CSV table of C-alpha atoms in Angstrom, one decimal:
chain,number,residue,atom,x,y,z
W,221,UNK,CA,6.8,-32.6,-39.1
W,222,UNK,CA,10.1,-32.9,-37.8
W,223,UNK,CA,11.3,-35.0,-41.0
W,224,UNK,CA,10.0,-31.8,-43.0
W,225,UNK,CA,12.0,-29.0,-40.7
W,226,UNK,CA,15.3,-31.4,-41.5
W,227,UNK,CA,14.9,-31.1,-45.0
W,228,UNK,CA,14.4,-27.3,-45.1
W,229,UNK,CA,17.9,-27.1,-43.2
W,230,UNK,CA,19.3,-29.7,-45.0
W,231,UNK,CA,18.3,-27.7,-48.4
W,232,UNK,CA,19.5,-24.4,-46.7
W,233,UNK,CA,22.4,-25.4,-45.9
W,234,UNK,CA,23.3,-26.7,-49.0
W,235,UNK,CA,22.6,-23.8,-51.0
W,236,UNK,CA,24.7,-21.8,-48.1
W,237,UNK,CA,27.7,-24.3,-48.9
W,238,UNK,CA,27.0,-23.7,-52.8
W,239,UNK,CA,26.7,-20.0,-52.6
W,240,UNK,CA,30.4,-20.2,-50.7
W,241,UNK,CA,32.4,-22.4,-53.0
W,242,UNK,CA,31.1,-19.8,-56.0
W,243,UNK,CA,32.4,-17.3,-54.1
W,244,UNK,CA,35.4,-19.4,-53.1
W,245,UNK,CA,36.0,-20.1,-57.1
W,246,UNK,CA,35.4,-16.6,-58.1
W,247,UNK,CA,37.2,-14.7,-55.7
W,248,UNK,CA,38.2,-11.8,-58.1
W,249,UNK,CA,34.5,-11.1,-59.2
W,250,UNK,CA,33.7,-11.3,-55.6
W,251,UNK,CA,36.2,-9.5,-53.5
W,252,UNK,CA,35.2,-6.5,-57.0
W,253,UNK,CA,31.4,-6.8,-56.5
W,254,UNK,CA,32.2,-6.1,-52.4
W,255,UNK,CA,34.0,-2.9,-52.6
W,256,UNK,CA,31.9,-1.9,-55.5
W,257,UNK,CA,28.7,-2.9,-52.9
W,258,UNK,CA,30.5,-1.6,-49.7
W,259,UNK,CA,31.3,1.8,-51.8
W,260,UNK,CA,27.3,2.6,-53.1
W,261,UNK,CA,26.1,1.8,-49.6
W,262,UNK,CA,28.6,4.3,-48.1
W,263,UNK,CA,27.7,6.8,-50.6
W,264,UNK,CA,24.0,6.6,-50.5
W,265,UNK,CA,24.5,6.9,-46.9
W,266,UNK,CA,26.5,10.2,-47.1
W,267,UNK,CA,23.7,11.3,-50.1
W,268,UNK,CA,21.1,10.6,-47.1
W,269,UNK,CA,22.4,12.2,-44.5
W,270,UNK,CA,23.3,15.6,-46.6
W,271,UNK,CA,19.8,15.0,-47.1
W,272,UNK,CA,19.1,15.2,-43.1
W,273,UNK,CA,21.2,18.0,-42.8
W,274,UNK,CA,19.6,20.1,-45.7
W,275,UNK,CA,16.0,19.5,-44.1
W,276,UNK,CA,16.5,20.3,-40.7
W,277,UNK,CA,18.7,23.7,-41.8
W,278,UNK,CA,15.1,24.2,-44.1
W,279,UNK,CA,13.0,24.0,-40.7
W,280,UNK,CA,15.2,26.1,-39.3
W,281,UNK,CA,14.8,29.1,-41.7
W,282,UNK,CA,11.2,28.1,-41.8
W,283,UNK,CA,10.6,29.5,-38.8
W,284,UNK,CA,12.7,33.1,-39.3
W,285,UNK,CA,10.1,33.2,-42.8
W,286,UNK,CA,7.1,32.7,-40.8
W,287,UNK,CA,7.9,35.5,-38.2
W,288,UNK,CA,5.7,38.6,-38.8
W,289,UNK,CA,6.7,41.8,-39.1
W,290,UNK,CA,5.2,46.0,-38.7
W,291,UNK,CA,3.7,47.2,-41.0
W,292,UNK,CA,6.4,50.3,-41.1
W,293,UNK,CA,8.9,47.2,-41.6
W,294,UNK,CA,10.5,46.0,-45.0
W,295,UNK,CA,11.7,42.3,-46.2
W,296,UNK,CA,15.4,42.2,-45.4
W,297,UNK,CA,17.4,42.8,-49.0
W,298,UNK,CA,21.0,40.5,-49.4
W,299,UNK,CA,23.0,40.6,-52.4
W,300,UNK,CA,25.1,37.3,-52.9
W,301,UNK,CA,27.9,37.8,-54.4
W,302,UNK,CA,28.4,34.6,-56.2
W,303,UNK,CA,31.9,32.8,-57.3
W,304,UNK,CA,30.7,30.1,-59.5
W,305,UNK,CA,34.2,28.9,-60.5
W,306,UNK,CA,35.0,28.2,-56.7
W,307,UNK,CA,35.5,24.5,-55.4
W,308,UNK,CA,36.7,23.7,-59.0
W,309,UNK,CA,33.3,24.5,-60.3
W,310,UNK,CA,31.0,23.1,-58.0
W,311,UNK,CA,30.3,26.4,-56.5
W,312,UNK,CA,26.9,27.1,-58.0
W,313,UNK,CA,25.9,23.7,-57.5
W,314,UNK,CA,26.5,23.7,-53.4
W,315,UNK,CA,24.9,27.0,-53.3
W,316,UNK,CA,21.7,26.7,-55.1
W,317,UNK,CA,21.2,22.9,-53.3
W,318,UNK,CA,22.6,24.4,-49.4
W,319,UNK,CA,22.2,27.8,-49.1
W,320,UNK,CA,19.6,29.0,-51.5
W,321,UNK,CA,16.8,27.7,-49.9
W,322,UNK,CA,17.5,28.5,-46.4
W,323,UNK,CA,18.0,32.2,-47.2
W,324,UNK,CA,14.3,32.1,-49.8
W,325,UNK,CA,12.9,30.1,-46.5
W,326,UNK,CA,13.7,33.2,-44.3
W,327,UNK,CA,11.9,35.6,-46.1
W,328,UNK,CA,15.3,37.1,-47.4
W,329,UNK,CA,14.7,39.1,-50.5
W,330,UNK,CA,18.0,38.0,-52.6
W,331,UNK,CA,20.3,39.0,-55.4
W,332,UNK,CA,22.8,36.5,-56.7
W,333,UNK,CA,25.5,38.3,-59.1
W,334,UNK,CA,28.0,35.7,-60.4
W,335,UNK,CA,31.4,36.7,-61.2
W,336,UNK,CA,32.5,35.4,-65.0
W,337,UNK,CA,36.1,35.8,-64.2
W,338,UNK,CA,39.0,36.6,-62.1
W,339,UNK,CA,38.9,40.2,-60.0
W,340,UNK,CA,35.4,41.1,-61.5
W,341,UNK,CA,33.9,41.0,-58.0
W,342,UNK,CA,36.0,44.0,-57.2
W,343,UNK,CA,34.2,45.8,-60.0
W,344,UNK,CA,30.9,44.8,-59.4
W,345,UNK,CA,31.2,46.0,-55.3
W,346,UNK,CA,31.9,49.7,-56.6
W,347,UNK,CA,28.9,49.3,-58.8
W,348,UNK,CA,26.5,48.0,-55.8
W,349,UNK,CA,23.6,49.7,-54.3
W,350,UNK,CA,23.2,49.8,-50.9
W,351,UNK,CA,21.9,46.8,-49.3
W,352,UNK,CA,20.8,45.3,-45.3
W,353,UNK,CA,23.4,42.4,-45.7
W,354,UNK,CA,26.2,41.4,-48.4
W,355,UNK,CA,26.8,37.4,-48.7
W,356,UNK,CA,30.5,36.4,-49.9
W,357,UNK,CA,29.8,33.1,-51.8
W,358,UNK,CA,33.7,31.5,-52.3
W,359,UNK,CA,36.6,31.4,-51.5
W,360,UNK,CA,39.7,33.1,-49.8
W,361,UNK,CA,39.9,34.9,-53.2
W,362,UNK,CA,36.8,35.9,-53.8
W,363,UNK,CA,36.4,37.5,-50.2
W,364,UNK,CA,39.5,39.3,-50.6
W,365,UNK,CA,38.3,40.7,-53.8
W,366,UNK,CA,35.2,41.9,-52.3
W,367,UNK,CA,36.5,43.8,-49.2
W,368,UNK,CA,39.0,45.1,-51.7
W,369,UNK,CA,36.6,46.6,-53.8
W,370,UNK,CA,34.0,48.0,-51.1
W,371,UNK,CA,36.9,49.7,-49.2
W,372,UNK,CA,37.8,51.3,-52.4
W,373,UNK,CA,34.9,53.0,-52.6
W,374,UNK,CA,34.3,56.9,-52.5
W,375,UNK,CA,31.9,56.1,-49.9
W,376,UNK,CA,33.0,53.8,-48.0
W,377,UNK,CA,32.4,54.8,-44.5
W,378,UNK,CA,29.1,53.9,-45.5
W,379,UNK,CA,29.2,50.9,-47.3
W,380,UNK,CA,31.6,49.7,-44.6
W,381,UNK,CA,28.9,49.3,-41.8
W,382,UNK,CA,26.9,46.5,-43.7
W,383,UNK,CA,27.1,43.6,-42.4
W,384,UNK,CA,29.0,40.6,-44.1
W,385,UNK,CA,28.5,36.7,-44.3
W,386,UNK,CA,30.5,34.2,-45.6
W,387,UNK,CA,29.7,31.1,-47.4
W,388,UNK,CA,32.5,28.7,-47.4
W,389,UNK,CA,32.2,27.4,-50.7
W,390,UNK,CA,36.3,27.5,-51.9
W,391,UNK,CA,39.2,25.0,-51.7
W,392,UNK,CA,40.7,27.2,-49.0
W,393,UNK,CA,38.2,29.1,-47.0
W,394,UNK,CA,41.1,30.7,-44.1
W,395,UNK,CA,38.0,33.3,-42.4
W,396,UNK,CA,35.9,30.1,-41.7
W,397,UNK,CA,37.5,29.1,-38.4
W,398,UNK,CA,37.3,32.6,-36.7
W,399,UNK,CA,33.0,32.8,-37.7
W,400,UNK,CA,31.9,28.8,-37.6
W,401,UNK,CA,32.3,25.6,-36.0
W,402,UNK,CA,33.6,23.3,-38.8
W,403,UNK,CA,32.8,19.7,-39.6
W,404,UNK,CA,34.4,17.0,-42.0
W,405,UNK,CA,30.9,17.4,-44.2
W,406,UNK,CA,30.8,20.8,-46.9
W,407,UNK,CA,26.8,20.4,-46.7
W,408,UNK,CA,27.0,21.2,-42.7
W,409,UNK,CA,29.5,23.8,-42.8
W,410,UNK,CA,27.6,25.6,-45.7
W,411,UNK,CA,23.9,25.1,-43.8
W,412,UNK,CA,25.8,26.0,-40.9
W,413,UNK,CA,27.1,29.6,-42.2
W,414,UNK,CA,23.5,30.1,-44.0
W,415,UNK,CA,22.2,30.2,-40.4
W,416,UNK,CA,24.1,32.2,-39.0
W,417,UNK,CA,23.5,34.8,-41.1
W,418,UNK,CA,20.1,34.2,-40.3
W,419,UNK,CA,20.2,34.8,-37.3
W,420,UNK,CA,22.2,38.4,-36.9
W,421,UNK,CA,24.8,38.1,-34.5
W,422,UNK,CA,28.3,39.9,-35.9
W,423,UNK,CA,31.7,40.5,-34.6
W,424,UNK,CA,33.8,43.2,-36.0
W,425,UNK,CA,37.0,42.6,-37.6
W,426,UNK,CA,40.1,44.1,-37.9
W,427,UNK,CA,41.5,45.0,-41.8
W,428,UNK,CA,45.1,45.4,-43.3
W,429,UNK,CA,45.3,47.9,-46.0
W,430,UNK,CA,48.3,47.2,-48.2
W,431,UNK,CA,49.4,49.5,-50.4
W,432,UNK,CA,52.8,49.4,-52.9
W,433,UNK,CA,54.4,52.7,-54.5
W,434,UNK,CA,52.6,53.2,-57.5
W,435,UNK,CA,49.6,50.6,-57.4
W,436,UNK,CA,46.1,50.9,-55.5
W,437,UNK,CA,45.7,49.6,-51.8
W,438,UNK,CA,44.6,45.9,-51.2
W,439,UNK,CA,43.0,44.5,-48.3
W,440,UNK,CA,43.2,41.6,-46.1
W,441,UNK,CA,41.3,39.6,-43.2
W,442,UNK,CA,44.0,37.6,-42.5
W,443,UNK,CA,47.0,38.6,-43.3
W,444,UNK,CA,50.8,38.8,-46.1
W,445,UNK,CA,53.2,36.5,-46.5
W,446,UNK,CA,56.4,36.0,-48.0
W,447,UNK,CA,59.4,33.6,-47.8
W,448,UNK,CA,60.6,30.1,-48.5
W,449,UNK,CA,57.5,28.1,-46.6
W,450,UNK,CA,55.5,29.9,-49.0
W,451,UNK,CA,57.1,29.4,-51.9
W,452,UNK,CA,57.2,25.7,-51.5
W,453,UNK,CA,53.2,25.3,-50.5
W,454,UNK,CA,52.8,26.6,-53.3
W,455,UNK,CA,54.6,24.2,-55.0
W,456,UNK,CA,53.1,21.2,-53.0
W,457,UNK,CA,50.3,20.3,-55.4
W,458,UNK,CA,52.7,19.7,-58.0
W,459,UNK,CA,53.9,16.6,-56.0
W,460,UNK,CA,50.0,15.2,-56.2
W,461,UNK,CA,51.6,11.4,-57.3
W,462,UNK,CA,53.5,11.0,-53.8
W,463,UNK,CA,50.3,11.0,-51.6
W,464,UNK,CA,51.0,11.6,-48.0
W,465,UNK,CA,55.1,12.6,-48.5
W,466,UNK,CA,54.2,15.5,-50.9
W,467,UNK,CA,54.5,18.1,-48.0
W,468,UNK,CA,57.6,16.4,-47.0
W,469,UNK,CA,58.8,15.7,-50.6
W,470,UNK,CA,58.4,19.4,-51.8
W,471,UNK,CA,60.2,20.7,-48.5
W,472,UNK,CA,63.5,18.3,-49.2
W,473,UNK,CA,63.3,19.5,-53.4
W,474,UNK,CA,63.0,23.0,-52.6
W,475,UNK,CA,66.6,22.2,-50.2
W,476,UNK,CA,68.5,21.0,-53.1
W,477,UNK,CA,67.8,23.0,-55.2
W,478,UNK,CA,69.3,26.1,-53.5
W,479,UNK,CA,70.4,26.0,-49.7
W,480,UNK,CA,69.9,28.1,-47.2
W,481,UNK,CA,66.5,29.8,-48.1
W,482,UNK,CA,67.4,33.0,-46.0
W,483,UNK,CA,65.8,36.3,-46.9
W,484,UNK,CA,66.9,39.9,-46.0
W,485,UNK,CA,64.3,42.4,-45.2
W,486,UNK,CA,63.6,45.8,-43.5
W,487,UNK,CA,60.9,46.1,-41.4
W,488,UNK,CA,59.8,49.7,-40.1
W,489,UNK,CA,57.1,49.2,-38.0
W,490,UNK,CA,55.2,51.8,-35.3
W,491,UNK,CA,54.1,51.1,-32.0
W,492,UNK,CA,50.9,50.0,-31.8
W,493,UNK,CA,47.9,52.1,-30.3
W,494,UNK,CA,45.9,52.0,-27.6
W,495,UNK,CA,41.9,50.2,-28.0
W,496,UNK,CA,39.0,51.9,-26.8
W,497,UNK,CA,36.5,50.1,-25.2
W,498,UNK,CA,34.1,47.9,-27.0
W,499,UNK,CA,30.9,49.9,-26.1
W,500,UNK,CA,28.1,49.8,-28.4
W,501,UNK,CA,26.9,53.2,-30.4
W,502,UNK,CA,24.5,55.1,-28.3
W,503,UNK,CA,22.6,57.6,-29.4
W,504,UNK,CA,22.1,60.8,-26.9
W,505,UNK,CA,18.7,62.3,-26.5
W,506,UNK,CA,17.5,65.3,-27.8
W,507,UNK,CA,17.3,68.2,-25.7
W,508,UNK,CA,13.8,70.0,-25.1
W,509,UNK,CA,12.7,72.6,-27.0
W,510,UNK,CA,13.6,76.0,-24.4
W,511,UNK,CA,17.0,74.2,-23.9
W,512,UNK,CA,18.0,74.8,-27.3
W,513,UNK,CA,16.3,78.0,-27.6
W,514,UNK,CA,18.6,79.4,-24.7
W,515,UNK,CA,21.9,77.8,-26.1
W,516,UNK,CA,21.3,78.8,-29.8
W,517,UNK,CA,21.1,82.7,-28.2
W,518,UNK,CA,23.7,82.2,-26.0
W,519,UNK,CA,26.1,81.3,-28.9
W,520,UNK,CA,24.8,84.2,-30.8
W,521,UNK,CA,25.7,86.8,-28.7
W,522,UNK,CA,28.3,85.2,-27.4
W,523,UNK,CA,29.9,82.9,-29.9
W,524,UNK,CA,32.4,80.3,-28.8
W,525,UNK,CA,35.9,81.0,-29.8
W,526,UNK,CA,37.8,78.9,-32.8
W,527,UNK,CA,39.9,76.2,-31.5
W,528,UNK,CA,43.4,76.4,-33.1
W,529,UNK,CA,44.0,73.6,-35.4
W,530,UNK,CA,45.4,70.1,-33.7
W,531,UNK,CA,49.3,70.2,-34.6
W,532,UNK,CA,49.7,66.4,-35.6
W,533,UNK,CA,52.7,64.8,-34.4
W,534,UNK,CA,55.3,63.1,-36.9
W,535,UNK,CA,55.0,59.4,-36.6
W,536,UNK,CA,57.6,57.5,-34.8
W,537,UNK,CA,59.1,55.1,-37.1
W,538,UNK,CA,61.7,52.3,-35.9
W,539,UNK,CA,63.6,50.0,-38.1
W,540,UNK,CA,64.7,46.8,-38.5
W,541,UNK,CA,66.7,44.5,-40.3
W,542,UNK,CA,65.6,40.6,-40.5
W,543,UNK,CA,67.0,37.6,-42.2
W,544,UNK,CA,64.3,35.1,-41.9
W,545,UNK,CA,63.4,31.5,-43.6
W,546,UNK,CA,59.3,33.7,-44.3
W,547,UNK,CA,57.7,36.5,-42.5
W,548,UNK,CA,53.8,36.5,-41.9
W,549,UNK,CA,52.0,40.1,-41.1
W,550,UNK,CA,48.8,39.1,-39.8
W,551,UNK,CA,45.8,40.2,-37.9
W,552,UNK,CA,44.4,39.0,-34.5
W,553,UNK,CA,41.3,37.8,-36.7
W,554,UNK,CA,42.1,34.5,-35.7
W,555,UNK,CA,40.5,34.8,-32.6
W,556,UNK,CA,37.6,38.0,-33.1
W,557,UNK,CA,35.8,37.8,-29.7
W,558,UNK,CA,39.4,37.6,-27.7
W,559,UNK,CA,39.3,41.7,-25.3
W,560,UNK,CA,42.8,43.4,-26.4
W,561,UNK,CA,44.4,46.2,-25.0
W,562,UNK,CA,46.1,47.2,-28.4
W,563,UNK,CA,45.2,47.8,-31.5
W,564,UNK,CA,47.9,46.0,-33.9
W,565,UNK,CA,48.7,44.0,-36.4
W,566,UNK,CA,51.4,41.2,-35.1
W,567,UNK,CA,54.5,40.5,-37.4
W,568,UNK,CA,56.2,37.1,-37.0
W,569,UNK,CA,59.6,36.7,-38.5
W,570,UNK,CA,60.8,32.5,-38.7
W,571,UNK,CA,64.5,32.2,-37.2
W,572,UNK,CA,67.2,31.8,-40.4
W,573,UNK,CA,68.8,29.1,-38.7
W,574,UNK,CA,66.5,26.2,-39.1
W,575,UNK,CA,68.5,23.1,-40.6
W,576,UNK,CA,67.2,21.3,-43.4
W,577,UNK,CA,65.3,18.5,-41.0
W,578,UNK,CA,64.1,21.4,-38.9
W,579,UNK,CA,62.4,23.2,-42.1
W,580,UNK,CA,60.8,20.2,-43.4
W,581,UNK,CA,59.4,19.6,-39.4
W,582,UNK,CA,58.7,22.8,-40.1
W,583,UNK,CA,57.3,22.7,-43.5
W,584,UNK,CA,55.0,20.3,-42.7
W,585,UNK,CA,53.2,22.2,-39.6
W,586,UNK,CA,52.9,25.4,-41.4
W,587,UNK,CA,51.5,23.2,-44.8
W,588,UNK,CA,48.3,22.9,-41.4
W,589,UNK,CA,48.3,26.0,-40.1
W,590,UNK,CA,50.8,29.2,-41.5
W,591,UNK,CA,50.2,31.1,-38.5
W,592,UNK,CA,52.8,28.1,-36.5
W,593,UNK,CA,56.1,29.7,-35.5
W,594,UNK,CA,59.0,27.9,-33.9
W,595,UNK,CA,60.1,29.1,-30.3
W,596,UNK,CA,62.8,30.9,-32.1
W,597,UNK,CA,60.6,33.3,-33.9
W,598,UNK,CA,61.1,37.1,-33.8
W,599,UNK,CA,57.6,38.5,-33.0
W,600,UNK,CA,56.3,42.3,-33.6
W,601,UNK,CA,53.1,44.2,-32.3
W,602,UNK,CA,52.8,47.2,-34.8
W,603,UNK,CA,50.1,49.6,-35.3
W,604,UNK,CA,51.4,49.3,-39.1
W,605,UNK,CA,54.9,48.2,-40.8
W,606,UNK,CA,57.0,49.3,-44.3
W,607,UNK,CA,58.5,46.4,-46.1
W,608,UNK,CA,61.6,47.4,-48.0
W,609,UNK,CA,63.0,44.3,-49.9
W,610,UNK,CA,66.7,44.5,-51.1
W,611,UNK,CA,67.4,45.2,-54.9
W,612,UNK,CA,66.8,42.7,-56.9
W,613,UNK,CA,64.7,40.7,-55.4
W,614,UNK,CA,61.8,38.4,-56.8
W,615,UNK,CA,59.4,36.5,-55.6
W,616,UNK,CA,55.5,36.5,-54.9
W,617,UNK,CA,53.5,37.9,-51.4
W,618,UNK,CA,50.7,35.5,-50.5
W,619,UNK,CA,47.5,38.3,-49.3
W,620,UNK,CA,44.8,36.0,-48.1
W,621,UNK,CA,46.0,33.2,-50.5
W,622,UNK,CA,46.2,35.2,-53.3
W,623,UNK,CA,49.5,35.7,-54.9
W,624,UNK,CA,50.7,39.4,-55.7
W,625,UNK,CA,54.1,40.4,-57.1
W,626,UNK,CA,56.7,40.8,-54.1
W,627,UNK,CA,57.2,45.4,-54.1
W,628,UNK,CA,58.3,47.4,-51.6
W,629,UNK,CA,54.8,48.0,-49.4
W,630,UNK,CA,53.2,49.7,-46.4
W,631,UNK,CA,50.6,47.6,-44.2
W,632,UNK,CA,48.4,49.8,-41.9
W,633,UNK,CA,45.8,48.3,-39.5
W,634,UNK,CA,42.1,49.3,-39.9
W,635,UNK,CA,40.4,48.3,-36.2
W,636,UNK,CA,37.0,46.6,-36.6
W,637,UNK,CA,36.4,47.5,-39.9
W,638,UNK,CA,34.2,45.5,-40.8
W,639,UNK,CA,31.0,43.4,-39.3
W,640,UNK,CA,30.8,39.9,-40.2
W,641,UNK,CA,28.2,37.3,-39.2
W,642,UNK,CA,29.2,34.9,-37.0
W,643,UNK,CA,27.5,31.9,-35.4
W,644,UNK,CA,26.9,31.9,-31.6
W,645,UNK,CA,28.3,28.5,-30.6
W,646,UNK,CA,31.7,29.5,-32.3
W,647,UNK,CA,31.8,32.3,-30.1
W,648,UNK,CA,31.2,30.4,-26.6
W,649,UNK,CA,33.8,27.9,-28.1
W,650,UNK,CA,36.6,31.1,-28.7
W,651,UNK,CA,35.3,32.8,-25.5
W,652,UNK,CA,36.1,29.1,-23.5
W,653,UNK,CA,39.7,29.3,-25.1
W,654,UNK,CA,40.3,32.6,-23.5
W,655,UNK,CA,39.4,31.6,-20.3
């Protein structure tokens, strides 16, 4: 017996020494067949646990679906509006395998328009009948396209009060922070956002209405900017070949080629107005029946007088004159839950004497996040502000992360506008920032 178990290691352990000198002599094929091994396990892994994500987000909705309702009650209508050119065509794809399901699992009655090409979705808004929810499925483009064409409506104090979700589904998705908890995976942040639709809880948010001399008014969620740092991210991609130095690389081109990148600009701004408390709509009760007998006679023979008309004061304009390396108008929609005394829209103008190691620093934190200022930074809290650019200047105004031509325009602040959806742990997480 023992004779036999020596042979069996004996024979093991000569195919073991076999098996390494192949590997030892073939060392190419090897070291190739390793990555190629290492690569598929890694990616069937990531394939499973989309796969774990997708089916627990499934239960979820499940459950929302299998809720009864009245008999007085109707199945909750969404129309999707649908970008399928979004995440460089992948779009469709993601939503049909992530968020499709959940929202048929729910019980939501849905109806998916797609958009066939650039600023459709602003048509397609005017054209909408009225709905319990509107979806945004794409980008920062798309979004901006779709709040742009619903404030444009004739009847938009109506429209205005539906409630909106977003589907991250773009290559830049700048709203996503301020309504969900983001991961490193797409499939959880899109089953994440599908949810929270689901599940009803909105924060309003405040609007910018940009208008220019002759054309129609835009809006924006986040906010308008304009200057050198935007110029060159835009140029950043272009540098795709240097890897990690293309932030870096495109800041020192953009130095040579002209130096310094100082703009002029006059900013007329008003004060910004006081917020009235966040109280929810309450509707008073009707008064009995003799009650408004007795006050309908009274005013008959006694009718109340006409108040003289409100005299409305002239608006108190103040100006300014800036030279700055990029000015950013944005709105407090960064942080929606955060209690403000003011209603305004903040203006943040970069200091103009940043040397050229400063603006690529510089460069390379706003590349992250374009709302970073340096310590130097003239900040604004405006109720709204007039750009007037000097004569003869060019350029291009970022609005949401869409470019429009650089004009002479006049940004006013809407207050809670508009209801988004908005999931409930992202709201303890921006309430524990506060605090």
């Amino acid at each position: 017996m023992s004779m036999l178990v020596l042979y069996l290691l004996i024979t093991v352990m000569a195919r073991v020494v076999k098996v390494f000198r192949t590997l030892r002599n073939h060392w190419k094929k090897s070291t190739f067949a390793v990555c190629v091994l290492s690569y598929g396990g890694y990616w069937l892994y990531g394939k499973h646990c989309d796969s774990v994500l997708r089916r627990e987000a499934c239960l979820l909705a499940r459950e929302y679906g299998q809720q009864q309702i009245a008999p007085q009650e109707r199945i909750r209508k969404a129309t999707v509006i649908l970008n399928p050119a979004a995440c460089n065509g992948k779009a469709n794809n993601l939503f049909e395998k992530n968020a499709a399901p959940i929202l048929h699992l729910a019980g939501v009655q849905i109806t998916v328009v797609k958009t066939d090409y650039e600023g459709q979705a602003k048509k397609l808004i005017e054209l909408m009948e009225e709905t319990d929810m509107l979806i945004v499925a794409g980008g920062d483009g798309t979004l901006q396209e779709v709040i742009t064409g619903l404030l444009r409506r004739p009847d938009q104090d109506v429209f205005s009060k539906t409630p909106i979700g977003f589907i991250p589904l773009g290559s830049h998705n700048s709203l996503s922070p301020s309504l969900h908890l983001l991961s490193d995976n797409k499939v959880k942040d899109i089953t994440s956002a599908t949810l929270s639709i689901l599940k009803g809880e909105t924060v309003p948010l405040d609007v910018l209405q940009i208008k220019g001399e002759k054309e129609q008014p835009v809006f924006a969620l986040m906010g308008l900017r304009w200057g050198a740092f935007r110029d060159v991210a835009s140029k950043i991609s272009k540098y795709w070949y240097l890897g990690p130095l293309k932030t870096n690389a495109a800041h020192w081109f953009s130095t040579l080629r002209e130096w310094p990148l100082v703009r002029d600009v006059s900013v007329s701004y008003l004060a910004p107005t006081l917020r009235p408390p966040d109280l929810p709509p309450v509707k008073a009760p009707r008064p009995n029946l003799i009650y408004r007998i007795i006050r309908r006679l009274k005013n008959y023979w006694n009718p109340p007088a006409e108040e003289p008309p409100k005299v409305e004061e002239p608006e108190k304009w103040e100006e300014q004159q800036l030279s700055t390396l990029e000015l950013f108008i944005q709105t407090h929609n960064k942080n929606p839950v955060e209690r403000r005394i003011n209603d305004s829209l903040r203006i943040s103008a970069e200091t103009h004497n940043l040397t050229m190691g400063e603006f690529i620093t510089a460069g390379n934190k706003k590349a992250a996040d374009p709302t970073v200022f340096t310590e130097n930074a003239t900040e604004l809290e405006a109720g709204a502000c007039r750009l007037q650019l000097p004569e003869g200047a060019s350029g291009f105004y970022n609005i949401d992360n869409e470019e429009y031509e650089a004009m002479p325009v006049e940004v006013r602040l809407l207050p809670r506008k508009l209801r988004f959806f908005i999931s409930a742990e992202r709201r303890e997480q921006l309430l524990s920032q506060i605090q």
